[in-house]
Coordinates of C-alpha atoms in Angstrom, one line a residue:
Chain A
M1 CA 5.9 -37.3 -6.2
D2 CA 3.4 -38.5 -8.8
N3 CA 0.7 -36.1 -7.9
L4 CA 2.9 -33.0 -8.0
K5 CA 0.6 -31.0 -10.1
A6 CA -2.4 -31.8 -7.9
V7 CA -0.4 -30.8 -4.8
I8 CA 0.7 -27.5 -6.3
E9 CA -2.8 -26.8 -7.5
T10 CA -4.1 -27.3 -4.0
L11 CA -1.5 -25.0 -2.4
I12 CA -2.4 -22.2 -4.8
F13 CA -6.1 -22.8 -4.3
V14 CA -5.9 -22.6 -0.4
S15 CA -3.7 -19.5 -0.3
D16 CA -5.6 -16.3 0.2
T17 CA -2.8 -14.3 -1.4
P18 CA -0.7 -15.2 -4.5
I19 CA 1.7 -17.9 -3.5
T20 CA 5.3 -17.7 -4.8
E21 CA 7.4 -20.5 -6.3
A22 CA 9.8 -20.0 -3.4
R23 CA 7.1 -20.6 -0.9
I24 CA 5.9 -23.8 -2.7
K25 CA 9.5 -24.9 -2.8
V26 CA 9.8 -24.5 1.0
I27 CA 6.8 -26.8 1.5
L28 CA 7.7 -29.4 -1.1
Q29 CA 11.3 -29.7 0.1
D30 CA 12.5 -32.6 -2.0
I31 CA 11.2 -31.3 -5.3
K32 CA 13.4 -29.5 -7.7
E33 CA 12.6 -25.8 -8.5
K34 CA 12.6 -26.7 -12.2
E35 CA 9.9 -29.4 -11.7
I36 CA 7.8 -27.0 -9.6
S37 CA 8.0 -24.3 -12.2
S38 CA 7.2 -26.6 -15.1
A39 CA 4.2 -28.1 -13.2
I40 CA 2.8 -24.6 -12.6
H41 CA 3.2 -23.6 -16.2
S42 CA 1.5 -26.8 -17.3
L43 CA -1.4 -25.9 -15.0
I44 CA -1.6 -22.4 -16.4
R45 CA -1.8 -23.8 -19.9
E46 CA -4.4 -26.4 -18.9
Y47 CA -6.8 -23.8 -17.5
E48 CA -6.2 -21.5 -20.5
E49 CA -7.1 -24.3 -22.9
R50 CA -10.0 -25.4 -20.9
D51 CA -11.4 -21.8 -21.1
G52 CA -13.8 -22.2 -18.3
G53 CA -14.7 -19.8 -15.4
I54 CA -11.4 -20.0 -13.5
F55 CA -7.8 -19.3 -14.7
L56 CA -4.5 -19.6 -13.0
R57 CA -2.7 -16.2 -13.2
E58 CA 0.7 -14.9 -12.3
I59 CA 0.2 -12.0 -9.9
A60 CA 2.5 -10.0 -7.7
G61 CA 5.3 -12.5 -8.1
G62 CA 3.1 -15.4 -7.2
Y63 CA 0.3 -17.5 -8.5
Q64 CA -3.4 -17.2 -7.9
F65 CA -6.7 -18.6 -9.2
R66 CA -8.9 -15.8 -10.6
T67 CA -12.1 -15.7 -12.6
G68 CA -12.1 -14.7 -16.3
E69 CA -13.4 -11.3 -17.3
T70 CA -16.5 -12.3 -19.2
T71 CA -18.3 -13.6 -16.2
A72 CA -17.9 -10.4 -14.1
P73 CA -21.5 -9.2 -14.4
W74 CA -22.9 -12.3 -12.8
V75 CA -20.5 -12.1 -9.9
Q76 CA -21.6 -8.5 -9.3
K77 CA -25.2 -9.7 -9.4
L78 CA -24.3 -12.4 -6.8
R79 CA -22.6 -10.0 -4.5
G80 CA -25.4 -7.5 -5.0
Q81 CA -23.1 -4.5 -4.9
K82 CA -21.4 -2.2 -7.3
P83 CA -17.7 -2.6 -7.2
G84 CA -15.9 0.2 -5.3
T85 CA -14.0 2.2 -7.9
L86 CA -11.4 4.9 -7.5
S87 CA -12.3 8.4 -8.5
P88 CA -10.4 9.9 -11.4
A89 CA -8.5 12.1 -8.9
A90 CA -7.4 9.1 -6.9
M91 CA -6.5 7.2 -10.1
E92 CA -4.3 10.1 -11.3
T93 CA -2.5 10.3 -7.9
L94 CA -2.1 6.5 -8.0
A95 CA -0.6 6.7 -11.5
V96 CA 2.0 9.3 -10.4
V97 CA 2.9 7.2 -7.4
A98 CA 3.1 4.0 -9.4
Y99 CA 5.3 5.5 -12.2
R100 CA 7.4 7.9 -10.1
Q101 CA 8.0 5.9 -6.9
P102 CA 9.6 6.6 -4.5
V103 CA 7.9 9.9 -4.7
M104 CA 7.2 12.8 -2.4
K105 CA 3.8 14.4 -1.9
S106 CA 5.1 17.7 -3.3
E107 CA 6.2 16.0 -6.5
I108 CA 2.8 14.5 -7.0
E109 CA 1.2 17.9 -6.5
K110 CA 3.6 19.5 -9.0
V111 CA 2.6 17.0 -11.7
R112 CA -1.2 17.1 -11.0
G113 CA -1.3 20.9 -10.2
V114 CA -3.6 20.3 -7.2
D115 CA -3.4 19.5 -3.5
V116 CA -3.4 15.7 -3.3
S117 CA -3.8 15.2 0.5
G118 CA -7.3 13.7 0.2
S119 CA -6.6 11.3 -2.6
L120 CA -3.3 10.2 -1.1
R121 CA -4.9 9.5 2.2
G122 CA -7.6 7.5 0.5
L123 CA -5.0 5.4 -1.3
L124 CA -3.1 4.8 2.0
E125 CA -6.3 3.7 3.7
K126 CA -7.1 1.3 0.8
N127 CA -3.6 0.0 1.2
L128 CA -2.7 0.6 -2.5
V129 CA 0.0 3.1 -1.5
R130 CA 2.3 3.0 1.4
M131 CA 4.9 5.3 3.1
M132 CA 8.3 3.9 2.1
G133 CA 10.5 6.0 4.3
R134 CA 12.0 9.4 4.2
K135 CA 14.0 11.2 1.6
N136 CA 17.4 12.3 2.7
V137 CA 16.9 16.0 2.0
P138 CA 16.3 18.9 4.4
G139 CA 13.0 18.3 6.2
R140 CA 13.3 14.6 5.5
P141 CA 9.9 14.4 3.7
I142 CA 8.0 11.1 3.5
I143 CA 8.3 9.2 0.3
Y144 CA 5.5 7.1 -1.1
G145 CA 5.3 4.0 -3.2
T146 CA 2.8 1.3 -4.2
T147 CA 2.0 -1.8 -2.2
R148 CA 1.8 -5.6 -3.0
K149 CA -2.0 -5.1 -2.9
F150 CA -1.6 -2.6 -5.7
L151 CA -0.1 -5.3 -7.9
E152 CA -2.8 -7.8 -6.8
T153 CA -5.6 -5.3 -7.5
F154 CA -4.3 -4.4 -10.9
G155 CA -3.3 -8.0 -11.8
L156 CA 0.3 -7.1 -12.3
N157 CA 3.2 -9.5 -11.7
T158 CA 5.8 -6.8 -11.1
L159 CA 5.9 -3.0 -11.5
S160 CA 7.7 -3.4 -14.8
D161 CA 4.5 -4.9 -16.2
L162 CA 2.9 -1.4 -16.0
P163 CA 2.3 0.0 -19.5
T164 CA 4.9 2.5 -20.5
L165 CA 4.3 6.2 -20.3
R166 CA 4.2 6.9 -24.0
E167 CA 3.6 10.6 -24.3
F168 CA 6.1 11.5 -21.6
K169 CA 8.9 9.5 -23.3
E170 CA 8.4 11.6 -26.5
L171 CA 9.0 14.7 -24.5
E172 CA 12.2 13.5 -22.9
G173 CA 13.5 12.2 -26.2
Chain B
M1 CA -16.3 22.6 -0.8
T2 CA -19.5 24.4 0.1
S3 CA -21.4 24.8 -3.1
T4 CA -22.9 21.8 -4.7
A5 CA -23.3 23.5 -8.0
Y6 CA -19.6 24.3 -8.0
E7 CA -18.7 20.7 -7.2
I8 CA -20.7 19.4 -10.2
K9 CA -19.0 21.8 -12.5
L10 CA -15.6 21.1 -11.1
D11 CA -16.1 17.4 -11.4
I12 CA -15.4 17.7 -15.1
F13 CA -11.8 18.7 -14.4
E14 CA -9.2 17.3 -12.1
G15 CA -7.4 20.6 -11.7
P16 CA -6.2 23.7 -13.6
L17 CA -3.9 21.6 -15.9
D18 CA -6.9 19.4 -16.9
L19 CA -8.9 22.5 -17.7
L20 CA -6.1 23.9 -19.8
L21 CA -5.8 20.6 -21.7
Y22 CA -9.5 20.6 -22.3
L23 CA -9.3 24.1 -23.9
I24 CA -6.4 23.1 -26.1
K25 CA -8.3 20.1 -27.3
K26 CA -11.5 22.0 -27.8
N27 CA -9.8 24.7 -29.9
E28 CA -7.9 22.0 -31.8
V29 CA -4.6 23.8 -31.4
D30 CA -1.1 22.4 -31.2
I31 CA 0.1 21.8 -27.7
Y32 CA 3.6 22.7 -28.8
D33 CA 2.4 26.1 -30.2
I34 CA -0.4 27.3 -27.9
P35 CA -2.1 30.5 -29.1
I36 CA -1.6 31.9 -25.6
A37 CA -3.8 35.0 -26.0
L38 CA -6.8 32.9 -27.0
I39 CA -6.3 30.2 -24.5
T40 CA -5.7 32.6 -21.6
R41 CA -8.8 34.5 -22.5
Q42 CA -10.9 31.4 -22.5
Y43 CA -9.3 30.1 -19.3
I44 CA -10.0 33.3 -17.4
E45 CA -13.6 33.3 -18.7
Y46 CA -14.0 29.8 -17.4
I47 CA -12.6 30.5 -13.9
D48 CA -14.5 33.7 -13.7
A49 CA -17.6 31.7 -14.1
M50 CA -16.4 29.2 -11.5
K51 CA -15.4 32.0 -9.1
T52 CA -19.0 33.3 -9.0
L53 CA -19.9 29.9 -7.6
N54 CA -17.1 29.3 -5.1
L55 CA -14.0 31.3 -4.2
D56 CA -12.4 28.6 -2.1
L57 CA -11.3 26.0 -4.5
A58 CA -10.3 28.5 -7.2
G59 CA -6.9 29.0 -5.6
E60 CA -4.9 26.5 -7.7
Y61 CA -6.8 27.7 -10.8
L62 CA -5.9 31.3 -10.0
V63 CA -2.2 30.5 -9.9
L64 CA -2.3 29.1 -13.4
A65 CA -4.3 32.1 -14.5
A66 CA -1.5 34.3 -13.3
T67 CA 1.1 32.2 -15.0
L68 CA -0.8 32.3 -18.3
T69 CA -1.2 36.1 -18.1
H70 CA 2.5 36.4 -17.4
I71 CA 3.4 34.3 -20.4
K72 CA 1.1 36.3 -22.5
S73 CA 2.8 39.5 -21.5
R74 CA 6.2 38.0 -22.2
M75 CA 5.1 36.9 -25.7
L76 CA 4.1 40.5 -26.5
L77 CA 7.7 41.7 -25.8
P78 CA 9.7 42.3 -29.0
V79 CA 12.2 39.5 -29.6
S80 CA 15.7 40.9 -29.6
E81 CA 17.2 40.6 -33.1
E82 CA 20.6 39.2 -32.2
E83 CA 19.8 36.5 -29.8
D84 CA 16.8 35.4 -31.8
E85 CA 17.5 31.6 -31.8
E86 CA 18.8 31.5 -28.3
E87 CA 15.8 33.1 -26.8
E88 CA 13.7 30.7 -24.7
D89 CA 10.0 30.4 -25.6
P90 CA 8.0 31.7 -22.6
R91 CA 5.6 28.8 -23.1
E92 CA 8.2 26.1 -22.8
E93 CA 7.9 25.4 -19.1
L94 CA 4.1 25.3 -19.3
V95 CA 4.2 23.0 -22.3
R96 CA 6.5 20.7 -20.4
Q97 CA 4.2 20.6 -17.4
L98 CA 1.1 20.0 -19.6
L99 CA 2.7 17.1 -21.5
E100 CA 3.8 15.6 -18.2
Y101 CA 0.3 15.9 -16.8
K102 CA -1.2 14.6 -20.0
A103 CA 1.0 11.5 -19.8
F104 CA -0.1 10.7 -16.2
K105 CA -3.7 11.4 -17.0
E106 CA -3.5 8.9 -19.8
A107 CA -1.6 6.5 -17.5
A108 CA -4.5 6.9 -15.0
L109 CA -7.0 6.0 -17.7
G110 CA -4.7 3.0 -18.6
L111 CA -4.8 1.8 -15.0
D112 CA -8.6 2.1 -15.0
R113 CA -8.8 -0.1 -18.1
M114 CA -6.9 -2.9 -16.5
K115 CA -8.6 -6.0 -15.1
I116 CA -9.2 -4.7 -11.6
L117 CA -9.7 -7.3 -8.9
G118 CA -13.2 -7.0 -7.4
R119 CA -14.5 -5.2 -10.5
D120 CA -13.5 -7.2 -13.6
V121 CA -12.0 -10.3 -12.1
F122 CA -12.5 -12.1 -8.7
G123 CA -10.6 -14.3 -6.4
R124 CA -12.0 -16.7 -3.9
D125 CA -13.7 -15.2 -0.8
Y126 CA -12.0 -16.4 2.3
A127 CA -13.9 -17.0 5.5
G128 CA -12.0 -15.2 8.2
D129 CA -11.1 -18.0 10.6
E130 CA -10.1 -20.5 7.9
F131 CA -6.4 -19.9 8.5
E132 CA -4.7 -19.3 11.7
G133 CA -1.3 -17.8 11.4
D134 CA 1.9 -18.8 12.9
A135 CA 2.4 -16.9 16.2
Q136 CA 6.2 -16.6 15.7
T137 CA 6.3 -15.0 12.3
I138 CA 4.7 -11.9 11.1
G139 CA 4.2 -10.7 7.6
E140 CA 5.2 -7.2 6.5
I141 CA 2.7 -4.7 7.9
G142 CA 2.2 -1.2 6.5
I143 CA 3.4 1.6 8.6
F144 CA 0.2 3.4 7.9
E145 CA -1.7 0.8 10.0
L146 CA 0.5 1.6 13.0
V147 CA 0.1 5.3 12.7
E148 CA -3.6 4.9 12.2
A149 CA -3.8 2.9 15.4
F150 CA -2.0 5.6 17.3
R151 CA -4.2 8.3 15.8
R152 CA -7.4 6.4 16.5
M153 CA -6.5 6.3 20.2
S154 CA -5.5 9.9 20.5
F155 CA -8.9 10.8 19.2
D156 CA -10.7 8.3 21.3
T157 CA -9.1 9.4 24.5
G158 CA -8.8 13.0 23.6
Q159 CA -5.4 13.2 25.2
K160 CA -3.6 16.2 24.0
E161 CA -0.2 15.0 25.0
L162 CA -0.4 12.1 22.6
M163 CA -0.5 14.5 19.7
E164 CA 2.8 16.0 20.6
I165 CA 5.0 13.3 19.4
D166 CA 7.7 14.8 17.2
I167 CA 10.8 13.7 15.4
E168 CA 13.1 14.8 18.3
K169 CA 11.5 12.4 20.7
I170 CA 11.6 9.6 18.2
S171 CA 15.2 10.2 17.3
L172 CA 16.1 9.9 21.0
S173 CA 14.2 6.6 21.2
D174 CA 16.3 5.5 18.2
R175 CA 19.5 6.1 20.1
I176 CA 18.2 4.4 23.2
N177 CA 17.3 1.4 21.2
D178 CA 20.7 1.3 19.4
I179 CA 22.6 1.6 22.7
V180 CA 20.6 -1.2 24.3
D181 CA 21.2 -3.3 21.2
E182 CA 24.9 -2.6 21.4
L183 CA 25.1 -3.4 25.1
E184 CA 23.1 -6.6 24.7
K185 CA 25.6 -7.7 22.1
K186 CA 28.9 -6.6 23.8
G187 CA 28.0 -6.5 27.5
E188 CA 29.9 -3.4 28.1
C189 CA 30.9 -0.3 26.1
T190 CA 32.8 2.9 26.6
F191 CA 31.1 6.2 26.0
T192 CA 33.4 6.7 23.0
D193 CA 32.4 3.3 21.6
L194 CA 28.8 4.4 21.7
L195 CA 29.5 7.7 19.9
G196 CA 30.9 5.8 17.0
E197 CA 33.6 7.0 14.6
S198 CA 31.7 9.4 12.4
S199 CA 30.1 11.3 15.2
N200 CA 28.6 14.6 14.5
R201 CA 27.2 17.1 17.0
R202 CA 23.6 15.9 16.7
R203 CA 24.6 12.3 17.3
L204 CA 26.7 13.3 20.3
I205 CA 23.8 15.1 21.9
Y206 CA 21.4 12.3 21.3
T207 CA 23.8 9.7 22.5
F208 CA 24.4 11.7 25.6
L209 CA 20.7 12.3 26.3
A210 CA 20.0 8.6 25.6
I211 CA 22.6 7.5 28.1
L212 CA 21.2 9.9 30.7
E213 CA 17.7 8.7 30.1
L214 CA 18.8 5.0 30.3
M215 CA 20.7 5.8 33.6
K216 CA 17.6 7.6 35.0
L217 CA 15.5 4.6 34.1
R218 CA 18.2 2.3 35.7
I219 CA 18.5 0.4 32.5
V220 CA 22.3 1.0 32.3
K221 CA 25.0 1.7 34.8
A222 CA 28.0 3.9 34.2
Y223 CA 31.4 3.4 35.8
Q224 CA 34.5 5.5 36.0
S225 CA 37.5 4.1 37.8
V226 CA 39.5 7.3 38.0
P227 CA 38.4 10.9 37.7
Y228 CA 38.4 12.0 34.0
G229 CA 39.0 8.4 33.1
T230 CA 37.2 6.2 30.6
I231 CA 33.4 6.0 31.2
R232 CA 32.2 2.4 31.0
I233 CA 28.6 1.6 30.4
C234 CA 26.8 -1.7 30.9
L235 CA 23.2 -3.0 31.3
A236 CA 22.0 -2.8 34.9
G237 CA 20.4 -6.3 34.8
E238 CA 18.0 -7.5 37.4
Chain C
M1 CA -26.1 -18.7 -22.8
D2 CA -23.2 -20.4 -24.4
N3 CA -20.8 -20.0 -21.5
L4 CA -23.3 -21.3 -18.9
K5 CA -20.8 -23.7 -17.4
A6 CA -18.1 -21.0 -17.1
V7 CA -20.6 -18.6 -15.4
I8 CA -21.7 -21.3 -12.9
E9 CA -18.2 -22.3 -12.2
T10 CA -17.4 -18.6 -11.5
L11 CA -20.3 -18.2 -9.1
I12 CA -19.4 -21.3 -7.2
F13 CA -15.7 -20.2 -7.1
V14 CA -16.3 -16.7 -5.7
S15 CA -18.8 -17.8 -3.0
D16 CA -17.4 -18.1 0.5
T17 CA -20.1 -20.6 1.4
P18 CA -21.6 -23.5 -0.6
I19 CA -24.0 -21.9 -3.2
T20 CA -27.3 -23.6 -3.8
E21 CA -29.0 -24.3 -7.2
A22 CA -31.8 -22.0 -6.1
R23 CA -29.4 -19.1 -5.6
I24 CA -27.8 -19.7 -8.9
K25 CA -31.3 -19.8 -10.5
V26 CA -32.1 -16.4 -9.0
I27 CA -29.0 -14.9 -10.6
L28 CA -29.4 -16.6 -14.0
Q29 CA -33.1 -15.7 -14.3
D30 CA -33.6 -16.9 -17.9
I31 CA -32.0 -20.3 -17.6
K32 CA -34.0 -23.3 -16.8
E33 CA -33.4 -25.2 -13.6
K34 CA -32.7 -28.4 -15.5
E35 CA -30.0 -26.7 -17.5
I36 CA -28.4 -25.3 -14.4
S37 CA -28.5 -28.7 -12.7
S38 CA -27.0 -30.5 -15.7
A39 CA -24.2 -27.9 -16.1
I40 CA -23.3 -28.4 -12.4
H41 CA -23.2 -32.1 -12.7
S42 CA -21.2 -31.9 -15.9
L43 CA -18.7 -29.7 -14.0
I44 CA -18.5 -32.2 -11.0
R45 CA -17.7 -35.0 -13.5
E46 CA -15.1 -32.9 -15.2
Y47 CA -13.2 -32.2 -12.1
E48 CA -13.6 -35.8 -11.0
E49 CA -12.2 -37.2 -14.2
R50 CA -9.4 -34.6 -14.3
D51 CA -8.4 -35.9 -10.8
G52 CA -6.3 -32.8 -9.9
G53 CA -6.0 -30.8 -6.7
I54 CA -9.5 -29.3 -6.7
F55 CA -12.9 -30.9 -6.8
L56 CA -16.4 -29.6 -7.1
R57 CA -18.4 -31.1 -4.2
E58 CA -22.0 -31.0 -3.0
I59 CA -21.9 -29.6 0.5
A60 CA -24.7 -28.7 2.9
G61 CA -27.3 -28.5 0.1
G62 CA -25.0 -26.4 -2.1
Y63 CA -21.9 -26.6 -4.2
Q64 CA -18.3 -25.7 -3.3
F65 CA -14.8 -26.2 -4.6
R66 CA -12.8 -28.2 -2.2
T67 CA -9.3 -29.6 -2.3
G68 CA -8.9 -33.4 -2.5
E69 CA -8.0 -35.6 0.4
T70 CA -4.6 -36.8 -0.8
T71 CA -3.0 -33.3 -0.7
A72 CA -4.2 -32.5 2.8
P73 CA -0.8 -32.9 4.5
W74 CA 0.7 -30.2 2.3
V75 CA -2.2 -27.8 3.1
Q76 CA -1.5 -28.4 6.8
K77 CA 2.2 -27.6 6.2
L78 CA 1.3 -24.4 4.3
R79 CA -1.1 -23.2 7.0
G80 CA 1.4 -23.8 9.8
Q81 CA 3.9 -21.5 8.1
K82 CA 1.5 -18.7 7.3
P83 CA 2.7 -15.4 8.8
G84 CA 0.4 -14.1 11.4
T85 CA -1.1 -10.7 11.7
L86 CA -1.7 -8.3 14.6
S87 CA -5.0 -7.7 16.1
P88 CA -6.2 -4.1 16.3
A89 CA -5.6 -4.2 20.1
A90 CA -2.1 -5.5 19.6
M91 CA -1.5 -2.8 16.9
E92 CA -2.6 -0.1 19.3
T93 CA -0.4 -1.3 22.1
L94 CA 2.5 -1.5 19.7
A95 CA 1.8 2.0 18.4
V96 CA 2.0 3.4 22.0
V97 CA 5.3 1.5 22.6
A98 CA 6.7 2.7 19.3
Y99 CA 5.9 6.3 19.8
R100 CA 6.3 6.5 23.6
Q101 CA 9.3 4.4 24.3
P102 CA 10.9 3.8 26.7
V103 CA 7.5 3.2 28.3
M104 CA 5.9 1.5 31.3
K105 CA 2.9 -0.8 31.1
S106 CA 0.9 1.5 33.3
E107 CA 1.6 4.4 30.8
I108 CA 0.4 2.3 27.9
E109 CA -2.7 1.4 29.9
K110 CA -3.3 5.0 30.7
V111 CA -3.3 5.8 27.0
R112 CA -5.3 2.8 25.8
G113 CA -7.7 2.9 28.8
V114 CA -7.7 -0.9 29.0
D115 CA -5.5 -3.7 30.5
V116 CA -2.8 -4.4 28.0
S117 CA -1.2 -7.5 29.6
G118 CA -2.4 -9.8 26.9
S119 CA -1.4 -7.7 23.9
L120 CA 1.9 -6.9 25.5
R121 CA 2.7 -10.5 26.1
G122 CA 1.8 -11.3 22.5
L123 CA 4.1 -8.5 21.2
L124 CA 6.9 -9.8 23.5
E125 CA 6.4 -13.4 22.1
K126 CA 6.5 -12.1 18.5
N127 CA 9.7 -10.2 19.4
L128 CA 8.3 -6.9 18.3
V129 CA 8.6 -5.4 21.8
R130 CA 11.3 -6.1 24.4
M131 CA 11.9 -5.4 28.1
M132 CA 14.6 -2.7 28.3
G133 CA 15.0 -2.7 32.0
R134 CA 13.3 -1.5 35.2
K135 CA 12.4 2.0 36.3
N136 CA 13.8 3.0 39.6
V137 CA 10.5 3.9 41.3
P138 CA 8.6 1.9 43.9
G139 CA 7.7 -1.5 42.5
R140 CA 10.5 -1.2 39.9
P141 CA 8.2 -1.5 36.9
I142 CA 9.5 -2.9 33.7
I143 CA 10.2 -0.5 30.8
Y144 CA 9.4 -1.5 27.2
G145 CA 10.7 -0.6 23.9
T146 CA 10.6 -1.8 20.3
T147 CA 13.1 -4.3 18.7
R148 CA 15.1 -4.5 15.5
K149 CA 12.5 -6.9 14.3
F150 CA 9.9 -4.2 14.7
L151 CA 11.7 -2.0 12.3
E152 CA 12.1 -4.9 9.8
T153 CA 8.4 -5.8 10.1
F154 CA 7.3 -2.3 9.3
G155 CA 10.0 -1.7 6.7
L156 CA 11.6 1.1 8.6
N157 CA 15.2 2.0 8.6
T158 CA 15.2 3.8 12.0
L159 CA 12.5 4.9 14.4
S160 CA 12.8 8.4 13.1
D161 CA 11.3 7.1 9.8
L162 CA 8.1 6.8 11.7
P163 CA 5.7 9.5 10.5
T164 CA 5.0 12.2 13.1
L165 CA 1.4 13.0 13.9
R166 CA 1.9 16.5 12.3
E167 CA 2.8 14.9 9.0
F168 CA -0.1 12.6 9.3
K169 CA -2.5 15.5 9.9
E170 CA -1.1 17.2 6.8
L171 CA -2.6 14.4 4.7
E172 CA -6.1 15.3 5.9
G173 CA -5.6 18.5 3.9

């Protein structure tokens, strides 16, 4: 395929969620994984060097076109709305879920020292947090974890891309 | 939350641990060696001021006030000479809790500094009908959406019976589903087959109830060739 | 503005419909129309010369990024494989089946207050719901229950991992 890069660029562009290499491979049956991977990375570099308004990013295990950060104020002006942000309480609850998952509600409350029902519910509704199942202890409490949308929202490829919990490591050491 | 004034004041802190961290920072003291008398006094002064504005939310703050007071009293006890070094510092558990909270508070700020989609970076906006999905496959759906759908209905229709779904009913449905699965696969099973090898009392009861329910619904039929003989179960069919 | 082209590229990229020069002008108040126009045409040329998967096109009096024609067959293939989602109506019917099984159609309709033939058929086709048998009452109505695929789709191990309404209410704090 002589226009492999163009085809891959198109597939990434028309996907509404980050598209994985595996997914691209299924569509481009005859092309070797290595070729696909190298074409994608060549595209990423191209957009990086070009340094325009759009960049190809690795998100939630897939690839997606995203705008750069410097142009954000104009997008907000275009949309005419302030971006919906999370409250500090919601952000703290989200941080505990992200780093401690799978985690029970009672564990989050122990860390934060407050009732987290409201913030947890808000995060579930925003689909940043999900119920993962139940813990096999008496009462079988529900355990929570983050979603794919969490990775997409925070621009992470995998959970291991989360910055390390520095202070806490000192304590355990 | 009833008092607006209180809300504004509380907005500064995300909870009692946050307030405590603030006091430690304000007094420029070492978190590993908290001057407990001073901090306790300031903490109580602070929640007293808050209490006059609202009694409701102070609950979690009061628990920590009690903990601080307790630690203070333990600190005043003379340390026994012999076991000097073995003695646990009464502040230890609190310090641990504070450090843990501090770590997550910083992690939360760290998350907030990331390039958040819809705030700092943007993707393409997709017109709704641009892509029609494949009818046969379905992506992973969050369980929350399903429960939310159920809850939405129970409020819409105001049906009280809907609210009474509990774990027992669902466990029975589990067994019913498993038994139908098994019968679809094998065609016919014995009661003992369905109980499985590692059968406990609970499983036995649910299996029995599930078979009764399935028989009542005429989904399965049970046969016994001789009295006290093996009970055979199969799908009733059309 | 030294990154004018990047800003314009961003604005075009994030718009769900073609964006006009007039609209861009409103957002970039201080920039002259001529500058905007020339930046857009320079971008169009750039994407044309690059000859990749995406092009900047003039559509319905505005500008929009579009994929090129040669890659269309792969886009078709991608779209055909895209996983579907459930409509709110289907989700509600599925919720009643999940929590109320084994359940008759008439019971689902009593709860939902509407005819559920359509959503039930859809759920059967998607293999999320199955017919379990017939109830031994006049008319011998069909009884429905969920499938193994239902559990897989929602990431559940067993049905008892479903949150109970009591647990759900706890989150309301």
